[in-house]
PDB file of C-alpha atoms (C1' of nucleotides) in Angstrom:
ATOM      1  CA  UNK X   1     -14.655   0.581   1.789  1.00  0.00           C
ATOM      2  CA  UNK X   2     -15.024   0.041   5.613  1.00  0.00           C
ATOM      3  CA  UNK X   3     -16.320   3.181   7.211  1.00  0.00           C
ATOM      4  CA  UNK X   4     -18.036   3.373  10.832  1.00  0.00           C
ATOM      5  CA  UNK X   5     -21.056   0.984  10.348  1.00  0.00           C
ATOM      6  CA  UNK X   6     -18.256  -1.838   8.663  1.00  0.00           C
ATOM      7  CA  UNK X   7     -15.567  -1.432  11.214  1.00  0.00           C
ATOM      8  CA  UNK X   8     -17.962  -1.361  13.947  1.00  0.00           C
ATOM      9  CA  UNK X   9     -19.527  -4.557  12.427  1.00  0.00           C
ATOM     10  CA  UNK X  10     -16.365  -6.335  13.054  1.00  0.00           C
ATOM     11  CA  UNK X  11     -15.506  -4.964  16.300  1.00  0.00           C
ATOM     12  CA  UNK X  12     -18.463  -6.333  18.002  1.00  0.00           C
ATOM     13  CA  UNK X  13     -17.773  -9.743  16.540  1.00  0.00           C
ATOM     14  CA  UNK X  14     -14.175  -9.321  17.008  1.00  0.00           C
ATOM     15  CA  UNK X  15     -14.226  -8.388  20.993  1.00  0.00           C
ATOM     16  CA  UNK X  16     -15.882 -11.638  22.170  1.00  0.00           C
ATOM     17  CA  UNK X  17     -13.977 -13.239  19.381  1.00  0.00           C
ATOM     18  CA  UNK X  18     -10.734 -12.787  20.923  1.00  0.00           C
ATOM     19  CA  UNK X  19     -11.232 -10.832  24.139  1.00  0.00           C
ATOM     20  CA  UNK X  20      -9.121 -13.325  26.600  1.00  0.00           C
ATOM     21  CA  UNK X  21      -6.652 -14.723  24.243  1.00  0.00           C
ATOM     22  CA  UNK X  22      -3.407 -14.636  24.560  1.00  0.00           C
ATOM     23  CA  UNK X  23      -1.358 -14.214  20.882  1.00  0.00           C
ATOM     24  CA  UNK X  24       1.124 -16.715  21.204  1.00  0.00           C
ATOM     25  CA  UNK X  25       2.864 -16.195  17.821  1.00  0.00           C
ATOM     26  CA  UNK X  26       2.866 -13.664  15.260  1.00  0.00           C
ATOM     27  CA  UNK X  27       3.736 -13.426  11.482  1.00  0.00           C
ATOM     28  CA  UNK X  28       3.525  -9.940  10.209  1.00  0.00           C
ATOM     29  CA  UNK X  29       4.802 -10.687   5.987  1.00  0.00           C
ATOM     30  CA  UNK X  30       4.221  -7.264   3.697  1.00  0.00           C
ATOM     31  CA  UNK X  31       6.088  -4.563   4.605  1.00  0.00           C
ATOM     32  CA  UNK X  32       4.285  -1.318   4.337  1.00  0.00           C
ATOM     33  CA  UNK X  33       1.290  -2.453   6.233  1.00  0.00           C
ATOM     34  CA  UNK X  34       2.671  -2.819   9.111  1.00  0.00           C
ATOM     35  CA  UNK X  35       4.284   0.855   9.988  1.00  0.00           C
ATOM     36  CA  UNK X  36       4.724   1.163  13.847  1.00  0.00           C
ATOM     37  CA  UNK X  37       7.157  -0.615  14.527  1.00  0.00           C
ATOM     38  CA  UNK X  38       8.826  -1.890  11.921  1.00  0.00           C
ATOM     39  CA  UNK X  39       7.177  -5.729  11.376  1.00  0.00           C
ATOM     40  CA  UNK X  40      10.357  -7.559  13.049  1.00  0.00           C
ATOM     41  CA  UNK X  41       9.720  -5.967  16.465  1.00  0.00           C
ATOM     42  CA  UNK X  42       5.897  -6.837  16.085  1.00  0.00           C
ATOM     43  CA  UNK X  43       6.885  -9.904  15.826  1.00  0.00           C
ATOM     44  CA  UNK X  44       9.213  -9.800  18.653  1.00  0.00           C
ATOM     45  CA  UNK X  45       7.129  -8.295  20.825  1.00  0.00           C
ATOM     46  CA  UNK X  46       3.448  -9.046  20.532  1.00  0.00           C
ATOM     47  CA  UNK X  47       3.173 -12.727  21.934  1.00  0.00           C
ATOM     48  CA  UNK X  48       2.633 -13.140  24.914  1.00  0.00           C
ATOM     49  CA  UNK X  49      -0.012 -10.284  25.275  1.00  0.00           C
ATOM     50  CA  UNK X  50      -3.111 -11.375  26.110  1.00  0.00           C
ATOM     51  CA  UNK X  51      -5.893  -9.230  24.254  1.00  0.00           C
ATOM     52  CA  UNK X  52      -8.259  -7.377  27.175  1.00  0.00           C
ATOM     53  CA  UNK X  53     -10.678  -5.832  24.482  1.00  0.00           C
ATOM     54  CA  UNK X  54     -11.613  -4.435  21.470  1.00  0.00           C
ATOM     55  CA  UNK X  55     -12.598  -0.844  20.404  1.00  0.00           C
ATOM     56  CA  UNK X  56     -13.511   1.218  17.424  1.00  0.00           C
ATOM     57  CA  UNK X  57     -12.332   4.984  17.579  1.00  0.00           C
ATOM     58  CA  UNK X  58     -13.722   6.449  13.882  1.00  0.00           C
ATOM     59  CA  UNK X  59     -12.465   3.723  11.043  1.00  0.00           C
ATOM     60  CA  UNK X  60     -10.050   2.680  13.789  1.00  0.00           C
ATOM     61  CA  UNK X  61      -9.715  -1.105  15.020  1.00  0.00           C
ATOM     62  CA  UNK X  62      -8.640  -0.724  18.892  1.00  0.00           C
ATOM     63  CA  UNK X  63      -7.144  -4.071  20.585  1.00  0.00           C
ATOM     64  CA  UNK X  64      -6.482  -3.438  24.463  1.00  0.00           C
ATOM     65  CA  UNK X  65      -3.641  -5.468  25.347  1.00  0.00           C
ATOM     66  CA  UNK X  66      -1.974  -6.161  28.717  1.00  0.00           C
ATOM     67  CA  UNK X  67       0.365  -3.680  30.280  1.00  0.00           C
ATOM     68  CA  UNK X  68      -1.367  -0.448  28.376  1.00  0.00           C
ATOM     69  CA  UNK X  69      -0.217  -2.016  25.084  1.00  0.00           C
ATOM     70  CA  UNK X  70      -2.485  -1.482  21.836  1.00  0.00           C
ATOM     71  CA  UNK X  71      -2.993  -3.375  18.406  1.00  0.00           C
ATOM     72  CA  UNK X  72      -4.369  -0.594  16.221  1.00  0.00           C
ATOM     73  CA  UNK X  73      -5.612  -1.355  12.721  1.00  0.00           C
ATOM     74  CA  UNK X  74      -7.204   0.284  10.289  1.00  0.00           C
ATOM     75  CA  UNK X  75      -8.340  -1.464   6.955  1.00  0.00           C
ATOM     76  CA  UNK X  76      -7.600   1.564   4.268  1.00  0.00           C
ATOM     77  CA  UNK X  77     -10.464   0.651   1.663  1.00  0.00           C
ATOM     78  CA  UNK X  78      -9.680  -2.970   0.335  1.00  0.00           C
ATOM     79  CA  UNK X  79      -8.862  -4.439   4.527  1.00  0.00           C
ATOM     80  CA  UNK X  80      -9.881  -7.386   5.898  1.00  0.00           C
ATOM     81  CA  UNK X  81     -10.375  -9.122   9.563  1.00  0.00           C
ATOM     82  CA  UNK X  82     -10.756 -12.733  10.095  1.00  0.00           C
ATOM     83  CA  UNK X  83     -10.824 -15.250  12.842  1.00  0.00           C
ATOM     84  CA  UNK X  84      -9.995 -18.393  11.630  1.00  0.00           C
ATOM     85  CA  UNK X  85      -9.022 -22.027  12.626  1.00  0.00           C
ATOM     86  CA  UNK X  86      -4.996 -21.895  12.637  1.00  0.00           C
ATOM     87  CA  UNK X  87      -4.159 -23.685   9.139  1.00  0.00           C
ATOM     88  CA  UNK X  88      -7.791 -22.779   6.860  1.00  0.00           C
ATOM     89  CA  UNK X  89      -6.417 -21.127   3.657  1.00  0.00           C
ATOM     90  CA  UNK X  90      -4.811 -17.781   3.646  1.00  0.00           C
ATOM     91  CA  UNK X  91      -6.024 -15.554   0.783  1.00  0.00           C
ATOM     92  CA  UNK X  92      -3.395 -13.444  -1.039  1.00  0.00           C
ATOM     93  CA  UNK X  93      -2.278 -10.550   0.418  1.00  0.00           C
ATOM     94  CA  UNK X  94      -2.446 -11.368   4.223  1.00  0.00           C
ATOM     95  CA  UNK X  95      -0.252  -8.930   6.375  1.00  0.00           C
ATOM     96  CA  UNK X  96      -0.697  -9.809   9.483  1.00  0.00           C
ATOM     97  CA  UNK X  97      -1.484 -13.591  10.841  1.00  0.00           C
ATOM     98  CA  UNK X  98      -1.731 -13.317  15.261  1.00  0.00           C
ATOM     99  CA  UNK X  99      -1.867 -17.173  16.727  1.00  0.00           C
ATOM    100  CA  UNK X 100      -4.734 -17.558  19.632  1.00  0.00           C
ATOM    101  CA  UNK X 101      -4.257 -19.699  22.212  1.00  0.00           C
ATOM    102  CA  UNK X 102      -7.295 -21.381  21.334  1.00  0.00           C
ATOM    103  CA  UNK X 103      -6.134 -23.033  17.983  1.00  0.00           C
ATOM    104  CA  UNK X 104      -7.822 -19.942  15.773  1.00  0.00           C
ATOM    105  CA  UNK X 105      -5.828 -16.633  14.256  1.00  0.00           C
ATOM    106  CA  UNK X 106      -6.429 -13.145  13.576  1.00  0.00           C
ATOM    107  CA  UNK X 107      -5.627 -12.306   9.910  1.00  0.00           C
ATOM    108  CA  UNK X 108      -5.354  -8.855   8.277  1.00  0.00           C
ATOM    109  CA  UNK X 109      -5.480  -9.003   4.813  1.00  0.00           C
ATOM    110  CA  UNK X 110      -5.510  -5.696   2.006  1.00  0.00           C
ATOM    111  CA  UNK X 111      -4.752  -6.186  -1.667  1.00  0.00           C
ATOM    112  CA  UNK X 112      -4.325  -2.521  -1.939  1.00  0.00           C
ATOM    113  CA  UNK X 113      -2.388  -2.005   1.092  1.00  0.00           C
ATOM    114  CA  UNK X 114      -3.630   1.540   2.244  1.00  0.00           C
ATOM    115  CA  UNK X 115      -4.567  -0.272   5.381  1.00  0.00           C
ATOM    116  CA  UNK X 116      -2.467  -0.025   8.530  1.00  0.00           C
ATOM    117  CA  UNK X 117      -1.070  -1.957  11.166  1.00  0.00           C
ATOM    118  CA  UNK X 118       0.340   0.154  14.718  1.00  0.00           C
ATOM    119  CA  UNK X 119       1.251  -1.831  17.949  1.00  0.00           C
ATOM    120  CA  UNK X 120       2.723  -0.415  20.829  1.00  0.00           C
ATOM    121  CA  UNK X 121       2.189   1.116  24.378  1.00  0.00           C
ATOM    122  CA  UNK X 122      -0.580   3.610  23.768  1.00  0.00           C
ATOM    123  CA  UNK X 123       1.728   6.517  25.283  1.00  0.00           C
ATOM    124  CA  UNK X 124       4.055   5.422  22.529  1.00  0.00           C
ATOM    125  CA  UNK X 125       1.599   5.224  20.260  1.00  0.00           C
ATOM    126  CA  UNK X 126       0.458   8.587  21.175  1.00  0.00           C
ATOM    127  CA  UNK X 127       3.183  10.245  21.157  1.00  0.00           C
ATOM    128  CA  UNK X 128       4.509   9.207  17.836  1.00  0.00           C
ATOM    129  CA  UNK X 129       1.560  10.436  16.407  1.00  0.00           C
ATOM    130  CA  UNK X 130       0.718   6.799  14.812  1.00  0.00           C
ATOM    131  CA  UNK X 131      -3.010   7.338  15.487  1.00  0.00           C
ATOM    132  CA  UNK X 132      -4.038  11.254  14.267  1.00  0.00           C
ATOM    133  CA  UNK X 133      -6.218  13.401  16.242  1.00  0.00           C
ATOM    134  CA  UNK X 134     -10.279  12.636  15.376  1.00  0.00           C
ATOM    135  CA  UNK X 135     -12.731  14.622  15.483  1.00  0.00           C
ATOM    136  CA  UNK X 136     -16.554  13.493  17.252  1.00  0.00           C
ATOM    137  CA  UNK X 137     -18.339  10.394  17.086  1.00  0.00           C
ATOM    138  CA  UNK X 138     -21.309  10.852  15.339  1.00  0.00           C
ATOM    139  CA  UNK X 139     -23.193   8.040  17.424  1.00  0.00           C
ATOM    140  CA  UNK X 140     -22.630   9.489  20.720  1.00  0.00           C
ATOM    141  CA  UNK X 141     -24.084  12.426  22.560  1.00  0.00           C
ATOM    142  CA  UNK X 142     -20.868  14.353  22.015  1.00  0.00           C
ATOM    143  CA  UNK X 143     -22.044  14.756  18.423  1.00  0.00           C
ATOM    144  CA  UNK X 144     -24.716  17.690  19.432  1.00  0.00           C
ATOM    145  CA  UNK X 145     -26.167  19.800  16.938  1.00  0.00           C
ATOM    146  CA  UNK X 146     -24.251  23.318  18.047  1.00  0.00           C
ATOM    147  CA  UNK X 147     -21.275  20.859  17.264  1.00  0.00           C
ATOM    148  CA  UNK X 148     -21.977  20.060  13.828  1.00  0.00           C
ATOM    149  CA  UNK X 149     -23.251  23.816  13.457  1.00  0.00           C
ATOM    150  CA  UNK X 150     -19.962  24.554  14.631  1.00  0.00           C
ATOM    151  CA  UNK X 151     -18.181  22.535  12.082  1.00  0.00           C
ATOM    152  CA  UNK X 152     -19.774  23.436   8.626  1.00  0.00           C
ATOM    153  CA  UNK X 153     -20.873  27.439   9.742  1.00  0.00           C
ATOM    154  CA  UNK X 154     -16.407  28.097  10.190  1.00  0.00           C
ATOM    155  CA  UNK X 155     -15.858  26.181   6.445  1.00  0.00           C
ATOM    156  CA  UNK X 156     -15.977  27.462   3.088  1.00  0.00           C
ATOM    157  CA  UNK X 157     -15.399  23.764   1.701  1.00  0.00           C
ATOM    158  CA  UNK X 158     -18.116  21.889   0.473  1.00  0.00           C
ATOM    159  CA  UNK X 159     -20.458  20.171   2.937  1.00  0.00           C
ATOM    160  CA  UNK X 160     -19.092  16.948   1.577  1.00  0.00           C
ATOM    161  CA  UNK X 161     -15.147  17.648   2.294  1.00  0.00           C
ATOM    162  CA  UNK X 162     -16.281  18.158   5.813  1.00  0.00           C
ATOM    163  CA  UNK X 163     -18.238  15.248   6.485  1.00  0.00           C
ATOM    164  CA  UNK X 164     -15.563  13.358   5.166  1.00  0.00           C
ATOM    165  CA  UNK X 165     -12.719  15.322   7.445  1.00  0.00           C
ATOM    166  CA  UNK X 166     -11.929  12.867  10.312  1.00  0.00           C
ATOM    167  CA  UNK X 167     -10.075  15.447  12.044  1.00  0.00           C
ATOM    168  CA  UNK X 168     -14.032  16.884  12.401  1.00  0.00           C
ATOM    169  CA  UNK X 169     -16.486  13.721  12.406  1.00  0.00           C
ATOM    170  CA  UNK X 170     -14.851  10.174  12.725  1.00  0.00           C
ATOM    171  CA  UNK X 171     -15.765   7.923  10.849  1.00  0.00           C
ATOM    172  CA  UNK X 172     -17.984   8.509   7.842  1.00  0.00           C
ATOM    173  CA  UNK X 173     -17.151   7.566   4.436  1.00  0.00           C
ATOM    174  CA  UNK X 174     -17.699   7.867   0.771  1.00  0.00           C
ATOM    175  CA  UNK X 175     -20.857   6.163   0.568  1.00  0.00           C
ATOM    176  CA  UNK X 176     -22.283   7.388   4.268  1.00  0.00           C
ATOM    177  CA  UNK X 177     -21.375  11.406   3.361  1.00  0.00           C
ATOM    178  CA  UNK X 178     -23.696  11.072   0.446  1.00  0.00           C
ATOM    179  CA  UNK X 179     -26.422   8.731   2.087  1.00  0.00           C
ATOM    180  CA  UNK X 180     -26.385  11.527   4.562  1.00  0.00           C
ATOM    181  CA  UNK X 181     -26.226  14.242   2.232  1.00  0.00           C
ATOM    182  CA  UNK X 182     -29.036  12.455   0.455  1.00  0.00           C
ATOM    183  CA  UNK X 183     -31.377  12.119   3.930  1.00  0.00           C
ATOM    184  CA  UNK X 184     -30.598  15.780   4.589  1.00  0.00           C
ATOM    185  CA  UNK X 185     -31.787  17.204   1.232  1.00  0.00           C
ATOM    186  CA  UNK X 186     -28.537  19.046   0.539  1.00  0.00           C
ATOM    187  CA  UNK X 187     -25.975  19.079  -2.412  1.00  0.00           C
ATOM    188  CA  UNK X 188     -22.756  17.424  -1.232  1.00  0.00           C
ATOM    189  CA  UNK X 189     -21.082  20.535  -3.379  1.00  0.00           C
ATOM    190  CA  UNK X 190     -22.938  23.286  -1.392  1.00  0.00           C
ATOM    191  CA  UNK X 191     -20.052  25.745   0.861  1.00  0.00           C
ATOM    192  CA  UNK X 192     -20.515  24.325   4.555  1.00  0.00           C
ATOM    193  CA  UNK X 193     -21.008  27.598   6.034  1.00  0.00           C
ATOM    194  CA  UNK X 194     -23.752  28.831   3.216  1.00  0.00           C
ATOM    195  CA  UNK X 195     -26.160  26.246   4.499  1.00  0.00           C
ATOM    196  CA  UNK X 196     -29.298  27.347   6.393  1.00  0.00           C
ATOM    197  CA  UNK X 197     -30.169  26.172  10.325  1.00  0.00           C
ATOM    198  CA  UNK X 198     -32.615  23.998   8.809  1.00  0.00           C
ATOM    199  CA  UNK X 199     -30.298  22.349   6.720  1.00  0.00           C
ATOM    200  CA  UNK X 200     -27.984  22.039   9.140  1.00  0.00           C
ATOM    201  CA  UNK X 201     -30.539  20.681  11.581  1.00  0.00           C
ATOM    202  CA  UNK X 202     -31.628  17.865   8.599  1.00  0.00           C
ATOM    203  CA  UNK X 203     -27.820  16.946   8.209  1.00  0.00           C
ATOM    204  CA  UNK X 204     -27.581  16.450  12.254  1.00  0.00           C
ATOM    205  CA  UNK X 205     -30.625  14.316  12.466  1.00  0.00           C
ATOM    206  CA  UNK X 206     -29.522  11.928   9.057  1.00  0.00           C
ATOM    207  CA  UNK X 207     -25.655  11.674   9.842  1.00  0.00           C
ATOM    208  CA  UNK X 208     -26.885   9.404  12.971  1.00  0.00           C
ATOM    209  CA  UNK X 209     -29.530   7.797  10.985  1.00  0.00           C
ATOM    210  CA  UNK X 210     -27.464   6.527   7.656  1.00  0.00           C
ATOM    211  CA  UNK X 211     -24.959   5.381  10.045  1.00  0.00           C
ATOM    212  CA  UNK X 212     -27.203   3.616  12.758  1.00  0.00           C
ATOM    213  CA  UNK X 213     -29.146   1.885   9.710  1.00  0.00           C
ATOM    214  CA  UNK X 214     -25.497   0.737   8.290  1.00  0.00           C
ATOM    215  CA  UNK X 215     -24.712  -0.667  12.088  1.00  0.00           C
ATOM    216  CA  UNK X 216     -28.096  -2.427  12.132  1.00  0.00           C
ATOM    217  CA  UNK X 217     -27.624  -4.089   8.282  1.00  0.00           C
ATOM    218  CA  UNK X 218     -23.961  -5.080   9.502  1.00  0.00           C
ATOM    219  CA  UNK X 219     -22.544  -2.960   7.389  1.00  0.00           C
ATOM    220  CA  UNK X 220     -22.083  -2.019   3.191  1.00  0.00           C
ATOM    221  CA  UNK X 221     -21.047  -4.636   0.936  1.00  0.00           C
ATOM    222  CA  UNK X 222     -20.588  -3.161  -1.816  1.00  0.00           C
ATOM    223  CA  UNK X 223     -17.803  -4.785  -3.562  1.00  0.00           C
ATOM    224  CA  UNK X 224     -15.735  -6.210  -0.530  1.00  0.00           C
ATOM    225  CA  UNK X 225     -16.379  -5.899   2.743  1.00  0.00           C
ATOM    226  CA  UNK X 226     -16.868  -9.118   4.546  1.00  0.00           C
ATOM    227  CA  UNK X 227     -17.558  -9.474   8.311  1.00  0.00           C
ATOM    228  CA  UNK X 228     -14.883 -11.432  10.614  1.00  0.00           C
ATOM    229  CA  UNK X 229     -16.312 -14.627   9.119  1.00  0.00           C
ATOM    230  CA  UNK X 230     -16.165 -13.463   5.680  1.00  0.00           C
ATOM    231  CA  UNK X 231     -20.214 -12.700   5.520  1.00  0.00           C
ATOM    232  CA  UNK X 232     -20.853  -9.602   3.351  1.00  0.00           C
ATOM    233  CA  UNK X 233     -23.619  -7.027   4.732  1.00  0.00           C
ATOM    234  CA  UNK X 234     -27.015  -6.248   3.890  1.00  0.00           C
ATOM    235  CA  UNK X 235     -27.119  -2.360   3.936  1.00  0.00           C
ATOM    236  CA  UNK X 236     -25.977  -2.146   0.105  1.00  0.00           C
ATOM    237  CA  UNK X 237     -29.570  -2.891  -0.879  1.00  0.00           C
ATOM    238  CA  UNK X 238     -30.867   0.069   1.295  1.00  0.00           C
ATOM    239  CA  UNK X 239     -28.758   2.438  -0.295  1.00  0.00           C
ATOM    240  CA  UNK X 240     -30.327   5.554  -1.978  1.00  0.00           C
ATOM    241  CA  UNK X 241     -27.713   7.380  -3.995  1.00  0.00           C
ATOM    242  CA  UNK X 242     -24.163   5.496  -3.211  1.00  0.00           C
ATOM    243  CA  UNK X 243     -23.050   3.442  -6.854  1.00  0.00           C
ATOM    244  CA  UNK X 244     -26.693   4.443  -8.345  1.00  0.00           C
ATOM    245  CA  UNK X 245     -25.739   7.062 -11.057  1.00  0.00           C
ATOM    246  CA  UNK X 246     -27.754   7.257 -13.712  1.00  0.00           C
ATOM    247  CA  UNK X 247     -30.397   5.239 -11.797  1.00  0.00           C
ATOM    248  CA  UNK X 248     -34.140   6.970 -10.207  1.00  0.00           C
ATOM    249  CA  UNK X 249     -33.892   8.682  -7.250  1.00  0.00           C
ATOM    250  CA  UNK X 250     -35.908   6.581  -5.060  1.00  0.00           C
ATOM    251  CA  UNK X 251     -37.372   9.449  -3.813  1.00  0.00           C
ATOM    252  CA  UNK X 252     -38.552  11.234  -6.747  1.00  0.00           C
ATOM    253  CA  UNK X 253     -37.597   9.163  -9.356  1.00  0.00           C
ATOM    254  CA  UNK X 254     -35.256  11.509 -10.947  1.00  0.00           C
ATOM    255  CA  UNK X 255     -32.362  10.483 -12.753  1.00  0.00           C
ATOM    256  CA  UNK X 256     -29.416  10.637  -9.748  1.00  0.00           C
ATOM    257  CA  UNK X 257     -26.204  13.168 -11.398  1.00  0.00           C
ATOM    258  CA  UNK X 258     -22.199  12.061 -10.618  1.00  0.00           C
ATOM    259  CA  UNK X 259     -20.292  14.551 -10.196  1.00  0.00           C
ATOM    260  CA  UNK X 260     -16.922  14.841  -8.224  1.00  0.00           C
ATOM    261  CA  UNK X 261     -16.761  16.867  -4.628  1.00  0.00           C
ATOM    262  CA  UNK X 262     -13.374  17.296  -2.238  1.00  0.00           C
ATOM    263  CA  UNK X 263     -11.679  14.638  -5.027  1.00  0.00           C
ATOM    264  CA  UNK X 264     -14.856  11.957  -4.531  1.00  0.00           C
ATOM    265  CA  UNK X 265     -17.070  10.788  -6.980  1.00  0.00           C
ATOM    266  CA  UNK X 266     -20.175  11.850  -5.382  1.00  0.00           C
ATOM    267  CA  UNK X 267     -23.995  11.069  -6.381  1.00  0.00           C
ATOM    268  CA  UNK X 268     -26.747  12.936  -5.362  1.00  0.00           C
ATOM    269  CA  UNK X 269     -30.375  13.698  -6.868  1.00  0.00           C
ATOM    270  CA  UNK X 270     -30.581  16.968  -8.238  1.00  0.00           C
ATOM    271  CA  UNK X 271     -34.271  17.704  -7.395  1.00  0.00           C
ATOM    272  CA  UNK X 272     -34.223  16.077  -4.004  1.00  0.00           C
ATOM    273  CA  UNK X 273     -31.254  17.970  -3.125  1.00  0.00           C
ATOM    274  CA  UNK X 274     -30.566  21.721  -3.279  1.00  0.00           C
TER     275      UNK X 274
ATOM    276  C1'  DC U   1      -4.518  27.317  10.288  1.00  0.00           C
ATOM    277  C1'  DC U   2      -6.888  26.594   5.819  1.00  0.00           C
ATOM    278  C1'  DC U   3      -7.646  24.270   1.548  1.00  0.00           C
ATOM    279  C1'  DC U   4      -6.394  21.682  -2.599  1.00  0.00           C
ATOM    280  C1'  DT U   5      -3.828  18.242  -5.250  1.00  0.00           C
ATOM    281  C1'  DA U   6      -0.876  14.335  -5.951  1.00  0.00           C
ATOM    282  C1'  DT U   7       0.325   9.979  -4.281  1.00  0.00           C
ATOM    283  C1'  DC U   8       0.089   5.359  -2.635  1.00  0.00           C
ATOM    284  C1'  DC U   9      -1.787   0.448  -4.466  1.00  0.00           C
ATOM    285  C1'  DT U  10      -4.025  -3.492  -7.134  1.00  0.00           C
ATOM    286  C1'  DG U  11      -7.631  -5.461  -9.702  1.00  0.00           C
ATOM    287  C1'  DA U  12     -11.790  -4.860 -12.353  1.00  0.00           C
ATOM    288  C1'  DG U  13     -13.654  -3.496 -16.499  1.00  0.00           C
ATOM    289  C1'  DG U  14     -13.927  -1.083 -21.012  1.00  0.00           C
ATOM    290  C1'  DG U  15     -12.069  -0.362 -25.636  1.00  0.00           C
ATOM    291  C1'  DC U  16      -9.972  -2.218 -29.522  1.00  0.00           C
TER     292       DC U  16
ATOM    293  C1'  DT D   1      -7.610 -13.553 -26.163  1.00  0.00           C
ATOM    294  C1'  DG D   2      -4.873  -9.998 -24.531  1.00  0.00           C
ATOM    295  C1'  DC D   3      -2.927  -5.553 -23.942  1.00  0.00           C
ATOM    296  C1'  DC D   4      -3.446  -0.906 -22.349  1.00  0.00           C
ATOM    297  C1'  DC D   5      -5.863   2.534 -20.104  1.00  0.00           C
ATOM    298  C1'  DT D   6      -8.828   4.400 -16.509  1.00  0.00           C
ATOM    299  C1'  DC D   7     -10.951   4.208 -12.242  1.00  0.00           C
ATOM    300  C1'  DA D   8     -11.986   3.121  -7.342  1.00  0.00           C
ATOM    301  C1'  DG D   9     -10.751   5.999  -2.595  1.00  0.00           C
ATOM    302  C1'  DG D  10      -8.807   6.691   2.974  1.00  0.00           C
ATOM    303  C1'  DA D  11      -5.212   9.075   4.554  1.00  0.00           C
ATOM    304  C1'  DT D  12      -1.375  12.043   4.245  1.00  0.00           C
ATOM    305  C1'  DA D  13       2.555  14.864   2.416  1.00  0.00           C
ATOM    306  C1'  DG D  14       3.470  19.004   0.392  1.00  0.00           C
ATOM    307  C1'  DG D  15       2.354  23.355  -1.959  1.00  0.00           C
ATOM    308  C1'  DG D  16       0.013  27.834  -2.204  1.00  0.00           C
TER     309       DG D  16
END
DNA sequence: CCCCTATCCTGAGGGC
DNA sequence: TGCCCTCAGGATAGGG
């Protein structure tokens, strides 16, 4: 599932990828993917734009256009980018297929189709409410600890349903709330506002950190993220708690517990954690 | 505003 | 070999 360190694994490959281009024909196929507009007027109306540069903004894909126009995707859980010659084989399930004038094409593909495709002017956009309000960054300086102390001391929910609120923090995920959680020493079921400072403080320091280590390893491949070129990451192998149930804490070698938090399946290590 | 639950969607994997 | 069931989860609609 492409969270922060994934999508902003592709958007540094995908801005010198395609930053430039012009799209000079577009096939949008699945309805549903495609929301804003509907897919005929996507295809009507975004050749011709030439693509100024890409952004990430939480888990979402941000493709400047000409004439404050924006391509905004976001790949749900199953989503895929690709840049590929014009004519290499499609897999099943492609959405979205955007010509280059350079012979290649941008492909979105999602077998489970909770990704999402927006394109419009970005006061459209905006207005329409295609792209809902996020919360910080957690890899800038806007993330400051009084911030996140702000966050979980005002919540009742469990630390967990908070991390993963993007309305709050953009960007993390399933497997990066409990890496986090993990780092931090804290039970992803604990109530947000019962933690102490210092656990507060530990879950300010390792939000950063699992999610800096997960940029640096090019992201989480745990069953199917691939990079634009279809490479899988590295960072699965550094994971501590994230699809190891059942298996030693690598900590303390305790068994790690499943349990379920805010709807999740969530592992954590029940001595290393409290 | 707050929080929780159901829903979307397909394929993988387990049980028999 | 194959059918049926459950599960995976990011985002959001709707209910309390």
């Amino acid at each position: 599932m492409p969270e922060l360190p994934e999508v902003e694994t592709v958007v540094r490959d995908l801005g010198p990828a395609v930053a430039g281009r012009t799209i000079t024909a577009v096939e949008a196929s699945e309805p549903g993917v495609v929301r804003f507009p509907v897919r005929e007027v996507l295809a009507a109306q975004l050749p011709g734009h030439r693509v100024e540069g890409v952004a990430r903004r939480g888990k979402y894909i941000v493709c400047r256009l000409q004439r404050d126009h924006e391509l905004v995707i976001h790949l749900g859980m199953t989503g895929h980018l690709t840049v590929r010659e014009a004519g290499a084989r499609r897999v099943r399930h492609t959405h979205l297929v955007a010509s280059l004038d350079d012979g290649r094409e941008l492909r979105m593909d999602d077998v489970r189709r909770f990704g999402r495709v927006l394109f419009g002017p970005r006061a459209v956009l905006e207005a329409a409410g295609a792209i809902p309000r996020l919360g910080v960054e957690p890899l800038t300086e806007g993330f400051t600890a009084s911030v996140l102390d702000g966050l979980l001391r005002t919540s009742v929910r469990p630390v967990k349903a908070v991390l993963l609120d993007q309305s709050r923090i953009a960007g993390l995920g399933n497997i990066y709330a409990d890496e986090a959680c993990h780092q931090a020493g804290v039970r992803p079921g604990r109530r947000a506002h019962r933690l102490t400072r210092a656990e507060r403080a530990a879950l300010h320091a390792a939000i950063p950190a699992v999610l800096a280590a997960g940029v640096r390893d090019r992201g989480t491949t745990f069953d199917d993220f691939r990079d634009l070129e279809g490479a899988p990451g590295a960072h699965a192998a550094e994971l501590q708690v994230y699809g190891r149930a059942g298996q030693p804490c690598r900590r303390c070698g305790e068994p790690l517990a499943r349990t379920v938090v805010a709807g999740r399946t969530t592992v954590y290590c029940r001595r290393c954690q409290r």
